[in-house]
Amino acid sequence: MTAWTGRALLDDDDDEFDFKKLFLHHLAPGLGCIIAFLMFVSPLKTVLQIRANKHLGDLNPLPLVAIIANCAAWLIYGCINADPYVIAANEPGLLLGIFMTVSCYGFADPKARDVMLKALMFFSVLLSSVGIAIALFIEDDEWASKTAGYTAVFILLCYYGAPLSSMAEVLRTRSSASLFWPTSLMNTINGLLWVAYGTAVNDPFIAIPNAIGAAFGVIQIGLINIYPAKKVSTPPGDDVEPLIHEGRHVA
């Protein structure tokens, strides 16, 4: 396993302090960890509201299962590469994802429970199989890192199905009611920070997926400006906030 070396803050050629290296190797991923936590914790208020009301309603809890899988995959990748920033960005998301998923599962109807269970089992089998393969059959550190990286990106592609469907809905209805501009903006900034870090440490598994996530954020902001949200009347008692705003990703 390749140990994390601390990403020296000094140039190799001299002893002068290098702010660019400090920003790219430490400040950018550090800010990314903070934004990631804020994004993961944003659905918590709604989940607590669901727990208080003891009713899930029409909300789709499946993205919460994707949070668990996405964060678990990146935690494996971060641990293999001994990268504290990738670990710090995803550990809170994993714990929050588990709490919110279990909370919503208890108030979901049988059909929603069945879908959540199937998704959770699929991702559990996938991640455990990859972990076993890396531990028992892959001796080369580089291949172990690549295996974990490709797995994380695959799960991320599954995760990206949600924002793609949301953007398609905006184009169909010509209303951005399903999008939330602060989250889209945070997703864009978060993606750019991780792109900067991934590029600085020459890690395409971090840089490329986050570039796609940042691009989705920019597209969503554009759609919000082109198609303003149309007010839709809702019956009393159904004014529950969206469970999760689509399009978020952290390395």
Coordinates of C-alpha atoms in Angstrom, one line a residue:
M1 CA 0.0 0.0 0.0
T2 CA 1.3 3.4 -0.9
A3 CA 1.4 5.7 2.1
W4 CA 0.2 9.3 1.9
T5 CA 3.3 11.4 2.0
G6 CA 1.7 14.7 3.1
R7 CA 2.1 16.4 -0.3
A8 CA 5.2 18.6 0.5
L9 CA 4.4 22.3 0.6
L10 CA 7.9 23.3 -0.6
D11 CA 9.2 23.3 -4.1
D12 CA 11.7 20.6 -4.9
D13 CA 14.1 23.2 -6.2
D14 CA 14.1 25.7 -3.3
D15 CA 12.8 26.3 0.2
E16 CA 10.3 29.0 -0.7
F17 CA 6.7 28.5 0.4
D18 CA 4.5 27.5 -2.5
F19 CA 1.0 28.7 -2.0
K20 CA -0.2 27.1 -5.2
K21 CA 0.8 23.7 -4.0
L22 CA -0.7 24.4 -0.6
F23 CA -4.0 25.3 -2.2
L24 CA -4.2 22.4 -4.7
H25 CA -2.9 19.7 -2.3
H26 CA -4.5 20.8 0.9
L27 CA -6.9 23.8 0.9
A28 CA -9.0 22.6 -2.1
P29 CA -9.7 19.1 -0.8
G30 CA -10.1 20.5 2.7
L31 CA -12.8 22.9 1.5
G32 CA -14.2 20.0 -0.6
C33 CA -14.6 18.0 2.6
I34 CA -16.5 20.8 4.3
I35 CA -18.9 21.3 1.3
A36 CA -19.3 17.5 1.0
F37 CA -20.5 17.4 4.7
L38 CA -22.9 20.3 4.1
M39 CA -24.3 18.5 1.1
F40 CA -24.7 15.2 2.8
V41 CA -26.3 16.7 5.9
S42 CA -28.8 18.8 3.9
P43 CA -31.5 16.1 3.6
L44 CA -31.3 15.4 7.4
K45 CA -34.0 18.0 8.3
T46 CA -36.4 16.4 5.9
V47 CA -35.6 12.9 7.2
L48 CA -36.1 14.0 10.8
Q49 CA -39.5 15.5 9.7
I50 CA -40.4 12.1 8.2
R51 CA -39.5 10.4 11.4
A52 CA -41.7 12.8 13.4
N53 CA -44.6 12.5 11.0
K54 CA -44.1 8.7 10.7
H55 CA -45.0 9.0 7.0
L56 CA -42.7 8.9 3.9
G57 CA -45.3 10.1 1.5
D58 CA -44.4 10.1 -2.2
L59 CA -40.7 10.8 -1.7
N60 CA -38.2 8.6 -3.3
P61 CA -35.7 7.2 -0.8
L62 CA -33.6 5.3 -3.4
P63 CA -31.0 8.1 -3.7
L64 CA -30.1 7.6 -0.1
V65 CA -29.1 4.0 -0.8
A66 CA -26.9 5.4 -3.6
I67 CA -25.2 7.7 -1.0
I68 CA -24.2 4.7 1.0
A69 CA -22.8 2.9 -2.0
N70 CA -21.1 5.9 -3.4
C71 CA -19.4 6.9 -0.1
A72 CA -18.5 3.3 0.7
A73 CA -16.8 2.8 -2.7
W74 CA -14.8 6.0 -2.3
L75 CA -13.8 5.1 1.3
I76 CA -12.4 1.9 -0.1
Y77 CA -10.5 3.8 -2.7
G78 CA -9.3 6.4 -0.1
C79 CA -8.1 3.7 2.3
I80 CA -6.2 1.8 -0.5
N81 CA -4.4 5.0 -1.5
A82 CA -4.1 6.2 2.1
D83 CA -5.7 9.6 1.1
P84 CA -7.1 11.3 4.3
Y85 CA -9.1 13.9 2.2
V86 CA -11.0 11.3 0.3
I87 CA -11.7 9.4 3.5
A88 CA -12.7 12.5 5.4
A89 CA -15.1 13.6 2.6
N90 CA -17.0 10.3 2.5
E91 CA -17.0 8.9 6.1
P92 CA -19.7 11.4 7.3
G93 CA -21.7 10.7 4.1
L94 CA -21.7 7.0 4.8
L95 CA -22.9 7.3 8.3
L96 CA -25.6 9.9 7.4
G97 CA -26.6 7.8 4.4
I98 CA -27.1 4.7 6.7
F99 CA -29.1 6.7 9.2
M100 CA -31.3 8.4 6.6
T101 CA -31.9 5.2 4.7
V102 CA -32.9 3.1 7.7
S103 CA -35.1 6.0 8.9
C104 CA -37.0 6.2 5.5
Y105 CA -37.1 2.4 5.2
G106 CA -39.2 2.2 8.3
F107 CA -41.9 4.5 6.9
A108 CA -41.8 3.4 3.2
D109 CA -44.5 1.3 1.6
P110 CA -43.8 -2.4 0.7
K111 CA -42.9 -1.6 -2.9
A112 CA -40.5 1.1 -2.0
R113 CA -38.9 -1.1 0.7
D114 CA -38.4 -3.9 -1.9
V115 CA -36.7 -1.5 -4.3
M116 CA -34.4 -0.2 -1.5
L117 CA -33.5 -3.7 -0.3
K118 CA -32.7 -4.9 -3.8
A119 CA -30.5 -1.8 -4.4
L120 CA -28.7 -2.2 -1.1
M121 CA -28.1 -5.9 -1.6
F122 CA -26.7 -5.2 -5.1
F123 CA -24.3 -2.6 -4.0
S124 CA -23.3 -4.7 -0.9
V125 CA -22.5 -7.7 -3.0
L126 CA -20.5 -5.6 -5.5
L127 CA -18.4 -3.8 -2.9
S128 CA -17.8 -6.9 -0.8
S129 CA -16.7 -8.8 -3.9
V130 CA -14.3 -6.1 -4.9
G131 CA -12.9 -5.9 -1.4
I132 CA -12.4 -9.7 -1.3
A133 CA -10.8 -9.7 -4.7
I134 CA -8.4 -6.9 -3.7
A135 CA -7.5 -8.5 -0.4
L136 CA -7.0 -12.1 -1.7
F137 CA -6.1 -12.0 -5.4
I138 CA -4.6 -8.6 -6.3
E139 CA -1.1 -8.2 -5.0
D140 CA -0.1 -5.2 -7.0
D141 CA -0.9 -1.9 -5.3
E142 CA -1.5 -0.1 -8.6
W143 CA -4.0 -2.7 -9.8
A144 CA -5.7 -2.7 -6.4
S145 CA -6.1 1.1 -6.6
K146 CA -7.4 0.9 -10.2
T147 CA -9.9 -1.8 -9.3
A148 CA -11.3 0.3 -6.4
G149 CA -11.3 3.4 -8.6
Y150 CA -13.2 1.8 -11.5
T151 CA -15.7 0.4 -9.0
A152 CA -16.3 3.8 -7.5
V153 CA -16.7 5.4 -10.9
F154 CA -19.2 2.6 -11.9
I155 CA -21.3 3.3 -8.9
L156 CA -21.0 7.0 -9.5
L157 CA -22.4 6.4 -13.1
C158 CA -25.4 4.7 -11.5
Y159 CA -25.7 7.7 -9.1
Y160 CA -25.7 10.1 -12.0
G161 CA -28.9 8.6 -13.3
A162 CA -30.8 10.8 -10.8
P163 CA -29.6 14.2 -12.0
L164 CA -30.0 13.2 -15.6
S165 CA -33.6 12.2 -15.0
S166 CA -34.2 15.5 -13.2
M167 CA -32.7 17.5 -16.1
A168 CA -34.9 15.6 -18.5
E169 CA -37.9 16.4 -16.4
V170 CA -37.1 20.1 -16.5
L171 CA -36.8 20.0 -20.3
R172 CA -40.1 18.2 -20.5
T173 CA -42.1 20.4 -18.2
R174 CA -40.2 23.6 -18.9
S175 CA -40.0 24.1 -15.1
S176 CA -37.0 23.8 -12.8
A177 CA -39.2 23.1 -9.8
S178 CA -37.3 19.8 -9.3
L179 CA -33.9 21.6 -9.1
F180 CA -32.6 23.6 -6.2
W181 CA -30.1 26.3 -7.2
P182 CA -28.0 26.4 -3.9
T183 CA -27.4 22.7 -4.2
S184 CA -26.5 23.0 -7.9
L185 CA -24.1 25.8 -7.1
M186 CA -22.5 23.9 -4.2
N187 CA -22.2 20.8 -6.4
T188 CA -20.4 22.8 -9.0
I189 CA -18.0 24.4 -6.6
N190 CA -17.4 21.1 -4.8
G191 CA -16.7 19.4 -8.2
L192 CA -14.2 22.0 -9.2
L193 CA -12.3 21.8 -5.9
W194 CA -11.9 18.0 -6.3
V195 CA -11.0 18.4 -10.0
A196 CA -8.2 20.8 -8.8
Y197 CA -7.0 18.3 -6.2
G198 CA -7.3 15.2 -8.5
T199 CA -5.3 17.1 -11.3
A200 CA -2.7 18.2 -8.8
V201 CA -2.0 14.6 -7.5
N202 CA -2.4 13.1 -11.0
D203 CA -5.4 11.0 -10.1
P204 CA -7.9 10.7 -12.9
F205 CA -10.3 8.7 -10.8
I206 CA -10.9 11.8 -8.7
A207 CA -10.5 14.5 -11.4
I208 CA -12.7 13.1 -14.2
P209 CA -15.8 12.1 -12.3
N210 CA -15.9 15.4 -10.4
A211 CA -15.4 17.3 -13.7
I212 CA -18.6 15.5 -14.9
G213 CA -20.4 16.4 -11.7
A214 CA -19.3 20.0 -11.9
A215 CA -20.5 20.1 -15.5
F216 CA -23.9 18.7 -14.4
G217 CA -24.0 21.5 -11.8
V218 CA -23.4 24.2 -14.4
I219 CA -26.1 22.7 -16.7
Q220 CA -28.6 22.6 -13.8
I221 CA -27.8 26.3 -13.0
G222 CA -28.4 27.1 -16.7
L223 CA -31.7 25.2 -16.7
I224 CA -32.8 27.0 -13.6
N225 CA -32.3 30.4 -15.3
I226 CA -33.8 29.3 -18.6
Y227 CA -36.9 27.6 -17.1
P228 CA -37.9 29.3 -13.8
A229 CA -39.8 27.1 -11.4
K230 CA -43.5 27.0 -11.8
K231 CA -45.5 27.1 -8.6
V232 CA -47.6 24.0 -8.1
S233 CA -50.4 23.8 -5.6
T234 CA -50.0 21.0 -3.0
P235 CA -52.6 19.6 -0.7
P236 CA -52.3 20.5 3.0
G237 CA -49.9 18.3 4.8
D238 CA -48.0 17.4 1.7
D239 CA -45.5 20.3 1.9
V240 CA -42.5 18.0 2.6
E241 CA -39.2 19.3 1.3
P242 CA -37.5 17.2 -1.3
L243 CA -35.7 14.3 0.3
I244 CA -32.5 14.8 -1.5
H245 CA -31.5 17.4 -4.2
E246 CA -30.1 15.5 -7.1
G247 CA -26.7 15.8 -8.6
R248 CA -24.3 15.7 -5.7
H249 CA -21.0 13.9 -5.7
V250 CA -17.8 14.0 -3.8
A251 CA -14.6 12.1 -4.5

